[in-house]
MMTF fields as JSON, N, C-alpha, C and O atoms, coordinates in Angstrom:
{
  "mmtfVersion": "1.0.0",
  "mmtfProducer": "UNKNOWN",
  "numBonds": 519,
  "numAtoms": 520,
  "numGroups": 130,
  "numChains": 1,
  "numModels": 1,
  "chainsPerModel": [1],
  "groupsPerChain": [130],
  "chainIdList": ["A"],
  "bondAtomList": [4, 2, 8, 6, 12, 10, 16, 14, 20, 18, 24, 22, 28, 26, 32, 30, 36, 34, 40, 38, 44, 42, 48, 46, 52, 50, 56, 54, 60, 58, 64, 62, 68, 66, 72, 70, 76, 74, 80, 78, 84, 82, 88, 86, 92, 90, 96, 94, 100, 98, 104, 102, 108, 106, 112, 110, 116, 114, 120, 118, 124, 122, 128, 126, 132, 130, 136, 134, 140, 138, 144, 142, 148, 146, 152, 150, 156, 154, 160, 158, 164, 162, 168, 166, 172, 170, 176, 174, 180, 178, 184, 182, 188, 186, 192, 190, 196, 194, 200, 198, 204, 202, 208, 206, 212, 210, 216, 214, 220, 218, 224, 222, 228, 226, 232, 230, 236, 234, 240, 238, 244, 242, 248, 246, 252, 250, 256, 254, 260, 258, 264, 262, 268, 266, 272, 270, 276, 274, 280, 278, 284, 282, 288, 286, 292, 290, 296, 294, 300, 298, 304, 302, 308, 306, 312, 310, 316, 314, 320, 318, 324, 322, 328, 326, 332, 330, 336, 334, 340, 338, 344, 342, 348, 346, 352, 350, 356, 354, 360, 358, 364, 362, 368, 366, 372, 370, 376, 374, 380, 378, 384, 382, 388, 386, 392, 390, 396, 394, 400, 398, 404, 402, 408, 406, 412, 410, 416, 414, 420, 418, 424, 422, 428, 426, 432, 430, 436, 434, 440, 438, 444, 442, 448, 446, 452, 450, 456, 454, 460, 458, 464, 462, 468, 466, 472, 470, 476, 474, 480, 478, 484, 482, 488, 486, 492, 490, 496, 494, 500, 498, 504, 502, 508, 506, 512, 510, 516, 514],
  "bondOrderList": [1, 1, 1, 1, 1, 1, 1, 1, 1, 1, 1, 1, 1, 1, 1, 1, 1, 1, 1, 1, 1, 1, 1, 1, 1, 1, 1, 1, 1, 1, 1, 1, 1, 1, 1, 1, 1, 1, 1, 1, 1, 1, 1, 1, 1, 1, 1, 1, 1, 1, 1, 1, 1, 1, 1, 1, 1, 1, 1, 1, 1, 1, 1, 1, 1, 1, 1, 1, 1, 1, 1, 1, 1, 1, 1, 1, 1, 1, 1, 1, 1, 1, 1, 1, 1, 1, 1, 1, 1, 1, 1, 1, 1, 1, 1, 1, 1, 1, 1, 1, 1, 1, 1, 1, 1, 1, 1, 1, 1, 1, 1, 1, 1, 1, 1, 1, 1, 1, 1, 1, 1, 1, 1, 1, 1, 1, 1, 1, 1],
  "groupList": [{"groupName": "UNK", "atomNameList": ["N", "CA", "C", "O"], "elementList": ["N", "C", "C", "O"], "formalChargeList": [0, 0, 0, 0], "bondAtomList": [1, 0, 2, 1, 3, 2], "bondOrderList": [1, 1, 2], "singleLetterCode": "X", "chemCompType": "L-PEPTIDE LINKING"}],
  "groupTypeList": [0, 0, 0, 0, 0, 0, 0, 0, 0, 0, 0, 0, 0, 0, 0, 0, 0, 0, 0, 0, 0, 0, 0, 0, 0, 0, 0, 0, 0, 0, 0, 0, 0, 0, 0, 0, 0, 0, 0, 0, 0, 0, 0, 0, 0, 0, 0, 0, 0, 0, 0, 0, 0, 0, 0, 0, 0, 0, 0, 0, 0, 0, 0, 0, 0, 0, 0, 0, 0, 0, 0, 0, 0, 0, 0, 0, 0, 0, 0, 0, 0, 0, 0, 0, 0, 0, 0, 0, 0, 0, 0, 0, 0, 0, 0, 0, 0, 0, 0, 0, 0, 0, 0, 0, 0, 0, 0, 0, 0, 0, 0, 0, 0, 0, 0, 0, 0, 0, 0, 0, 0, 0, 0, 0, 0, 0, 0, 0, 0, 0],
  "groupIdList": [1, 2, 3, 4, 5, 6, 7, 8, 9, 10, 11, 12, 13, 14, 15, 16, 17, 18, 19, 20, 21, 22, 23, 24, 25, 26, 27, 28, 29, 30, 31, 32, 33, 34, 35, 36, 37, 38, 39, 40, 41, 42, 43, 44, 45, 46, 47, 48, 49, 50, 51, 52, 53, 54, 55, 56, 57, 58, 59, 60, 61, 62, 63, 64, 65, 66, 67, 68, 69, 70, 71, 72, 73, 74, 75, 76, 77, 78, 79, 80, 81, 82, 83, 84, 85, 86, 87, 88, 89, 90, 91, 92, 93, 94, 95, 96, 97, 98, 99, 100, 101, 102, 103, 104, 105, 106, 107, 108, 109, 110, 111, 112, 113, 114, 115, 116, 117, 118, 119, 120, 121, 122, 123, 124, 125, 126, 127, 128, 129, 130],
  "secStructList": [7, 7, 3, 3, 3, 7, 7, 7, 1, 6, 6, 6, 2, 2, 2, 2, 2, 2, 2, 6, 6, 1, 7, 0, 0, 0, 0, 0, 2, 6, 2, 2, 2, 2, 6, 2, 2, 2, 2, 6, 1, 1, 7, 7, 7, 7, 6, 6, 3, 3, 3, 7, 7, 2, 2, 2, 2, 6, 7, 1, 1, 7, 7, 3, 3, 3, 3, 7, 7, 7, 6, 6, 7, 7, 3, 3, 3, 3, 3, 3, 3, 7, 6, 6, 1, 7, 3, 3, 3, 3, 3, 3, 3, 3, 7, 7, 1, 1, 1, 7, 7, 2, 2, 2, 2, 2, 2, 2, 2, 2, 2, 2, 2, 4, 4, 4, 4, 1, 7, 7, 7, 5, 7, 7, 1, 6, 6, 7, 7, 7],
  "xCoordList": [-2.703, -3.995, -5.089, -5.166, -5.716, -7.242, -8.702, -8.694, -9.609, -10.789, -11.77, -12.675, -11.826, -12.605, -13.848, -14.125, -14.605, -16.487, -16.86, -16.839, -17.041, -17.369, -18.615, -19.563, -18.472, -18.812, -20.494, -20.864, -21.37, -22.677, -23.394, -23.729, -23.887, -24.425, -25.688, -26.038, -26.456, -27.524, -27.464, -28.305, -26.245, -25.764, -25.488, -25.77, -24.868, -24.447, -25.559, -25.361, -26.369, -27.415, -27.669, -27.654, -27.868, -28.165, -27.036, -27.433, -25.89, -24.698, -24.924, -24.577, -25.462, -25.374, -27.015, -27.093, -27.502, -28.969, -29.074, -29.712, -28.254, -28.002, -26.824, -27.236, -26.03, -25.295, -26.145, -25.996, -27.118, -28.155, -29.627, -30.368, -29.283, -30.81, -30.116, -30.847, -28.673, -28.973, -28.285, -27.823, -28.409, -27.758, -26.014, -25.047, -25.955, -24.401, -23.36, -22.396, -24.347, -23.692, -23.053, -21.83, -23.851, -23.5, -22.244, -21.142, -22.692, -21.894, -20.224, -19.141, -20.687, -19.307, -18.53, -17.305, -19.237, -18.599, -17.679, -16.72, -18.523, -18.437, -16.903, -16.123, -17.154, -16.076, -14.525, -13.394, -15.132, -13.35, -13.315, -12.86, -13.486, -13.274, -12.295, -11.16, -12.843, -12.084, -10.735, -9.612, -10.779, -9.711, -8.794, -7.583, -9.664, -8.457, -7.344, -6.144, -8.011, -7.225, -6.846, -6.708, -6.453, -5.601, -4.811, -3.859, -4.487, -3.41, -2.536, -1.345, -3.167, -2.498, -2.359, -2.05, -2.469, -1.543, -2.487, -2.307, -3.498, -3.95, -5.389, -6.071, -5.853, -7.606, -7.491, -7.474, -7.42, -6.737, -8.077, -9.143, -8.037, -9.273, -9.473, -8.543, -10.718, -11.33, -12.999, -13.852, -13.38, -14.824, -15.866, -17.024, -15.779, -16.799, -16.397, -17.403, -15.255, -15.369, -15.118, -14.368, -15.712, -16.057, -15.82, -15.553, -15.976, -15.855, -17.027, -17.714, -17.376, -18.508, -18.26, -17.4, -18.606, -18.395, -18.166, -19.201, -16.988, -16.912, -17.681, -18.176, -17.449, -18.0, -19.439, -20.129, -20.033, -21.753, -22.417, -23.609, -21.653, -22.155, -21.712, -22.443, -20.196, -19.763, -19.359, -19.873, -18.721, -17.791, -15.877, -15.341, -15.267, -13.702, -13.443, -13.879, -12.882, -12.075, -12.592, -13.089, -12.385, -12.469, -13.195, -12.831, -14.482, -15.217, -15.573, -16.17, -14.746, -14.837, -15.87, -16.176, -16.914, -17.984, -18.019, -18.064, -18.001, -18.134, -19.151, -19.911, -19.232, -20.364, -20.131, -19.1, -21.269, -21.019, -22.016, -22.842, -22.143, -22.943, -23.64, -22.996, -24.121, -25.046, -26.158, -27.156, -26.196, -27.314, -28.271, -27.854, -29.311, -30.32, -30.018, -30.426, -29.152, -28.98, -27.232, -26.15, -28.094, -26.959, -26.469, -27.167, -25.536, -25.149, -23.908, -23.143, -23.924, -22.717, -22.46, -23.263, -20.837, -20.31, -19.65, -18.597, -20.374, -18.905, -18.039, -18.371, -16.744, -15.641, -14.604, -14.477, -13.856, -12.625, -11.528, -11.722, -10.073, -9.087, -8.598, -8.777, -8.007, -7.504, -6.116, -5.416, -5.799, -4.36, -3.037, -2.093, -3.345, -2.72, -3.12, -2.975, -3.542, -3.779, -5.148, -5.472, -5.942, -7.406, -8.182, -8.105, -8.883, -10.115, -11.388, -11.714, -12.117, -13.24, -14.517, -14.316, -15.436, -16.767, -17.604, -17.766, -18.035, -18.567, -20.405, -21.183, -20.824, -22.165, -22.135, -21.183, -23.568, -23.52, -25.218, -25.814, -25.824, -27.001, -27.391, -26.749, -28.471, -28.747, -29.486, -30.579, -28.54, -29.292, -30.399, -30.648, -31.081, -32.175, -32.494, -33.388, -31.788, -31.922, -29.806, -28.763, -30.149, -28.963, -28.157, -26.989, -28.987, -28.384, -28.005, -28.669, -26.94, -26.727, -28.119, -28.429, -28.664, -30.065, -29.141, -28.204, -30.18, -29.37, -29.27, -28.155, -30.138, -30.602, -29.113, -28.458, -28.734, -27.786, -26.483, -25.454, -26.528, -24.781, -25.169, -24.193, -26.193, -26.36, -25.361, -24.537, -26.024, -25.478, -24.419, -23.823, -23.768, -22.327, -21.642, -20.619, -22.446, -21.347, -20.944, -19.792, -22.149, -22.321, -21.284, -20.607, -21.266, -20.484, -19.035, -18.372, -18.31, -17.382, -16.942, -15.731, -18.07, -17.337, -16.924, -15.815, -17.69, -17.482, -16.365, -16.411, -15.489, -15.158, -14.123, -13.783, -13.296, -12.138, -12.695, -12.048, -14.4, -14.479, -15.536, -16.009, -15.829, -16.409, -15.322, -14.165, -15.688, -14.963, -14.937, -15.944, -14.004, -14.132, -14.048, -14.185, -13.888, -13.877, -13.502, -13.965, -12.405, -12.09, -13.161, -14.098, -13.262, -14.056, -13.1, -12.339, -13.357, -12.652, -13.404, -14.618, -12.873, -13.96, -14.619, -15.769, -13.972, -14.849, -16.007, -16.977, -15.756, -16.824, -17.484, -17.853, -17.667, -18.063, -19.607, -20.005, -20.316, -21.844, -21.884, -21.118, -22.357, -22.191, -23.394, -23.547],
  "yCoordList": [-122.837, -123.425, -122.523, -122.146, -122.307, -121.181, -122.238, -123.395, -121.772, -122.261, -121.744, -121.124, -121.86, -120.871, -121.355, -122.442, -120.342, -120.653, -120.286, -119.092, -120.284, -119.985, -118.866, -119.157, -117.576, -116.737, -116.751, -117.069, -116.391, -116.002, -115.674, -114.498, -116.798, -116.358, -117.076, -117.844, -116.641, -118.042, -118.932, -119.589, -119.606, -121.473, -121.669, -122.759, -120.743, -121.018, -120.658, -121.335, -120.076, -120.241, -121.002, -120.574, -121.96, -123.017, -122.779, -121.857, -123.289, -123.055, -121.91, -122.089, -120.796, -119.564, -119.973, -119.801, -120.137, -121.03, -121.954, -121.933, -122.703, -123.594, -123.119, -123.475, -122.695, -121.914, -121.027, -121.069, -120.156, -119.268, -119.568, -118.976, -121.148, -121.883, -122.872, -123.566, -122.988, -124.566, -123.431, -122.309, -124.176, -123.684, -123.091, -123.469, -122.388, -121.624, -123.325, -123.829, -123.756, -125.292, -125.853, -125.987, -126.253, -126.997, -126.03, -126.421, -125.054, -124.064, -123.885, -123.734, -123.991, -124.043, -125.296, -125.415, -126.008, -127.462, -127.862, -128.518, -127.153, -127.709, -126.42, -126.428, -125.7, -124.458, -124.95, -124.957, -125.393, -126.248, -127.389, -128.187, -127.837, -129.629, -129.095, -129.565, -127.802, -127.332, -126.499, -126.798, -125.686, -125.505, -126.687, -126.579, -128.018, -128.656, -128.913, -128.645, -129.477, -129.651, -128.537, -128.585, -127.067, -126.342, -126.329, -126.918, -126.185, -126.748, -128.116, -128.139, -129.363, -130.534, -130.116, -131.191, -128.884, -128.907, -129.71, -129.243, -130.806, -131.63, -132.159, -131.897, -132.784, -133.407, -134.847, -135.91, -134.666, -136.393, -137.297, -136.696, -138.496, -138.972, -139.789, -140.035, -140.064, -140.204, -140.986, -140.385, -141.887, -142.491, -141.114, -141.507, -139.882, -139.136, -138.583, -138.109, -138.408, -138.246, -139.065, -140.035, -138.749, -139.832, -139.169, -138.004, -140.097, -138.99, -139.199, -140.166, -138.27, -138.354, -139.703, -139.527, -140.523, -141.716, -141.412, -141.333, -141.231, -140.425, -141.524, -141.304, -142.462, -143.441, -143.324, -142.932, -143.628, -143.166, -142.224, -142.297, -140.834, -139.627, -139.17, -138.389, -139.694, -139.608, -137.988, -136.983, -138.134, -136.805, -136.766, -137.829, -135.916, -135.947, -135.479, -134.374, -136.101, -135.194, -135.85, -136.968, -135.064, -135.334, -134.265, -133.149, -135.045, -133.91, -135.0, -136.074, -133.957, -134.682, -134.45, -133.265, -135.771, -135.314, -135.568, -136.721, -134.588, -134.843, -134.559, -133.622, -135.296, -135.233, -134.884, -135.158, -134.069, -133.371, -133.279, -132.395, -133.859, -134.192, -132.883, -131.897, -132.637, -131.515, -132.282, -132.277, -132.891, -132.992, -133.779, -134.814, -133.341, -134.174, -133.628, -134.044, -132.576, -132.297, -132.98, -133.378, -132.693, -134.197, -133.261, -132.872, -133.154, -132.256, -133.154, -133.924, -132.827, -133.12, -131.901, -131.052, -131.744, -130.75, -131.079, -131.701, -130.6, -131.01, -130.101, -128.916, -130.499, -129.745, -130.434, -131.654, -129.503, -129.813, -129.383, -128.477, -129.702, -129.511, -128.765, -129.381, -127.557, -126.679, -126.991, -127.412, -126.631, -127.284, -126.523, -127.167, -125.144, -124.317, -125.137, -124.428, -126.322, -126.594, -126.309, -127.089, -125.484, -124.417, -125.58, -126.764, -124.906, -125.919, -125.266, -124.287, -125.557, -124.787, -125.507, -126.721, -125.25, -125.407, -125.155, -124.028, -126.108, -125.753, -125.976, -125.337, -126.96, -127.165, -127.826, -128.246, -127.702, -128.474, -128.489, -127.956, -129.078, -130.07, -130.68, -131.61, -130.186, -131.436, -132.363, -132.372, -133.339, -135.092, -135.841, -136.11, -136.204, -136.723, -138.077, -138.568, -138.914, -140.222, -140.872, -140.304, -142.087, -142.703, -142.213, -141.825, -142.297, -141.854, -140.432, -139.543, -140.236, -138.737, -138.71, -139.541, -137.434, -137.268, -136.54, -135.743, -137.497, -136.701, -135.389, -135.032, -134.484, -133.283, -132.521, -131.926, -132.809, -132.081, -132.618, -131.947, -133.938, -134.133, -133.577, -132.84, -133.328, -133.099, -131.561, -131.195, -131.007, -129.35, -129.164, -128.172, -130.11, -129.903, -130.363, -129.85, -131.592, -131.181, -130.419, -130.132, -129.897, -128.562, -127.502, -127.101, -127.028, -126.174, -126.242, -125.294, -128.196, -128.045, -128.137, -127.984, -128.569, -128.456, -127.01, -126.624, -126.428, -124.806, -123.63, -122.414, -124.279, -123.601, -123.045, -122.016, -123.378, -122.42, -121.136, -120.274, -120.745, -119.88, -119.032, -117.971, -119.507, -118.836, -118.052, -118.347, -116.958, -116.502, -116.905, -117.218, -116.869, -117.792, -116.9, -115.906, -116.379, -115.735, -116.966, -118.105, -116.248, -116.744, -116.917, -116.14, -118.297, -118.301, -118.388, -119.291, -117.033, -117.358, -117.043, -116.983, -116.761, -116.683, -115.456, -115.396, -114.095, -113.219, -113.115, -112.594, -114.015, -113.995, -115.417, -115.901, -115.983, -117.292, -117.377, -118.351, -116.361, -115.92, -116.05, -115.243, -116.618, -116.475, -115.138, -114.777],
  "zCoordList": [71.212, 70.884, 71.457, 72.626, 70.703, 71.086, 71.268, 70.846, 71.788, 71.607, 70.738, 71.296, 69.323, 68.574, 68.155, 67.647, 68.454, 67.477, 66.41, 66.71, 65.854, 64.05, 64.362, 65.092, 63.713, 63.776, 63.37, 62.24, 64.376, 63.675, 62.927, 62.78, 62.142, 60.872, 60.974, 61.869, 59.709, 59.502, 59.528, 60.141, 58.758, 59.494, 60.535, 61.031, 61.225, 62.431, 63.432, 64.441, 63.543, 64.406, 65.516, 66.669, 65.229, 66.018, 67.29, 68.002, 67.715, 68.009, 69.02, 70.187, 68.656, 69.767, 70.071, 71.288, 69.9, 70.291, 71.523, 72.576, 70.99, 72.25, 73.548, 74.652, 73.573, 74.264, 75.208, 76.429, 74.539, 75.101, 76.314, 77.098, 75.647, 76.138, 77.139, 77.845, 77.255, 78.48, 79.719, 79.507, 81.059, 82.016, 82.367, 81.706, 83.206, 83.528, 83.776, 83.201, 85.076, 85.058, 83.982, 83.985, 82.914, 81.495, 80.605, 80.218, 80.503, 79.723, 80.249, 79.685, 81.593, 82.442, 82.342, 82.347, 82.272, 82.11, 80.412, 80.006, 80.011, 78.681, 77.945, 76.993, 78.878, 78.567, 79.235, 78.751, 80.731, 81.552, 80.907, 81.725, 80.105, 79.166, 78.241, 78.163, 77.304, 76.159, 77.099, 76.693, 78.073, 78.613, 79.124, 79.312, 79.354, 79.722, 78.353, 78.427, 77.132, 75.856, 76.132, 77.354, 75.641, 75.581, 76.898, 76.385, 77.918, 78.924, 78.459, 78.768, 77.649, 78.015, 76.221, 75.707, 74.925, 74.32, 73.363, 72.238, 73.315, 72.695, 72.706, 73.696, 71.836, 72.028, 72.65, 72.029, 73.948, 74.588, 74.194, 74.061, 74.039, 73.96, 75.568, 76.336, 75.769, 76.514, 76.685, 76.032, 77.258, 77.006, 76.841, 76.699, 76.827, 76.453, 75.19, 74.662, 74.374, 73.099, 72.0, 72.106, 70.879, 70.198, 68.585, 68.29, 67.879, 66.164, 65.742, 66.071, 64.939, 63.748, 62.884, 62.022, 62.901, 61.754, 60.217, 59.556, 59.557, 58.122, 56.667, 55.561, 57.336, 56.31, 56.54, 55.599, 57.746, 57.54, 57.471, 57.173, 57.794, 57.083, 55.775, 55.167, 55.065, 54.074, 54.059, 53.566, 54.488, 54.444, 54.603, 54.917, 54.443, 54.516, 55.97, 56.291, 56.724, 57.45, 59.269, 59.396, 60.285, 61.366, 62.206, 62.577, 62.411, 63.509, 64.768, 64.843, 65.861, 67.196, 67.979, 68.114, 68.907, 69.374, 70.88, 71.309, 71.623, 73.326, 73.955, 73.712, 74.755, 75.636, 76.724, 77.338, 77.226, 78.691, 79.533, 79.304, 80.32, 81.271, 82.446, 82.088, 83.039, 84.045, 84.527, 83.806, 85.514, 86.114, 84.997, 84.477, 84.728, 83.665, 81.816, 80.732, 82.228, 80.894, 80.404, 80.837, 79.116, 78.377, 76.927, 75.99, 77.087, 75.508, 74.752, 75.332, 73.242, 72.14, 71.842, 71.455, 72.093, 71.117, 70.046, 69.905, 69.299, 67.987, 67.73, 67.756, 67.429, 66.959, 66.192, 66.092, 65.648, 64.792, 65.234, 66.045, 65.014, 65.13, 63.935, 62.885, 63.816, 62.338, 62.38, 63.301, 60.924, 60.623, 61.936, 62.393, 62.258, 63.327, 64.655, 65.65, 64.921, 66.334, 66.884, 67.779, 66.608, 67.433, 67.564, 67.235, 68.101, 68.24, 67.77, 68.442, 66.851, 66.382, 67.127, 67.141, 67.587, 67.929, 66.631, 66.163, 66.18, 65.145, 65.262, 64.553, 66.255, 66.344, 68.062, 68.719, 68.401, 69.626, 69.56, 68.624, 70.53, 70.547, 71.738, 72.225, 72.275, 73.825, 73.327, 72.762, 73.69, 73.891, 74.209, 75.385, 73.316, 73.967, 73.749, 74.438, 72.724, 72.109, 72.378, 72.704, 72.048, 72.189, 70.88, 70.906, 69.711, 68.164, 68.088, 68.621, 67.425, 67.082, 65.771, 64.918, 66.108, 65.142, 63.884, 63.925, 62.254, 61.533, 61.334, 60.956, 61.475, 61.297, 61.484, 60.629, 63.269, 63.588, 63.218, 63.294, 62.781, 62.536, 61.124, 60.988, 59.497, 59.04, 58.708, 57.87, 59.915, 60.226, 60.579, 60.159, 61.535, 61.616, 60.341, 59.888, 59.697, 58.343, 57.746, 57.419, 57.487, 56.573, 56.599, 55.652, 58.1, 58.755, 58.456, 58.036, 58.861, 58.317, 57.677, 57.523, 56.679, 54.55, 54.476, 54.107, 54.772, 54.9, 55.716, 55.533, 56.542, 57.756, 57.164, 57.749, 55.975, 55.512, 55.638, 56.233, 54.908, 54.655, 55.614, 55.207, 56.75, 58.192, 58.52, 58.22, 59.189, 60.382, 61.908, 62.543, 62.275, 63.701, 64.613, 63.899, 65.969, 67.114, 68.258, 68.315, 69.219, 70.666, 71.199, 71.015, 72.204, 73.398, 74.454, 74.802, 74.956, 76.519, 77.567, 77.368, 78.957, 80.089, 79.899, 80.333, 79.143, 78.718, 78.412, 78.961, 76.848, 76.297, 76.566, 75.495, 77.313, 77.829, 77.233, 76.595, 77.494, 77.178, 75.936, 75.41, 75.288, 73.444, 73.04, 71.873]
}
């Protein structure tokens, strides 16, 4: 199982945007969460992740949303699980309302109607820095 991000593009923007703009704290956090799923093999669930609702955004499929906490900052990552096991990062977002805003679950749809045909890249402690 890998931790993969969908490669930089104009859709994807946002994604290395936010990565760029919140703290080492958050980034770090949000990087040992996805290392823990790959150690335990699986996406365990847990009171901080949650799914995209498919019936109220109307879409196919499963995009998982976690939250990660830092101090005053509050982030969602979204991701998917690929048929090989990976884990794709496909969008993420700091929190500022109780509602996921549509804009951004909007964008993570988008992303993963699309993701057969993105290219993806490893995140590891290397490249931790997006």
């Amino acid at each position: 199982m890998n931790i993969l991000l969908v490669e930089k593009n104009k859709m994807t923007h946002p994604l290395y945007l936010f990565f760029d703009g919140i703290s080492e704290g958050l980034r770090t956090k949000i990087y040992n969460k996805f290392q823990s799923y790959v150690q335990h093999g699986n996406v365990y669930h847990c009171k901080h992740l949650k799914t995209l609702n498919s019936k109220i955004w109307k879409y196919k499929g499963t995009i998982y949303k976690l939250r990660i906490d830092n101090g005053k900052e509050s982030s969602r990552v979204l991701f998917s699980k690929s048929k090989d096991g990976n884990l794709k990062i496909i969008h993420a977002f700091l929190k500022s309302t109780r509602k996921t805003p549509a804009k951004e679950a909007k964008q993570a749809i988008a992303i993963y109607q699309m993701l057969e045909c993105l290219e993806t890249v490893i995140w590891d402690s290397q490249s931790m820095h997006c």
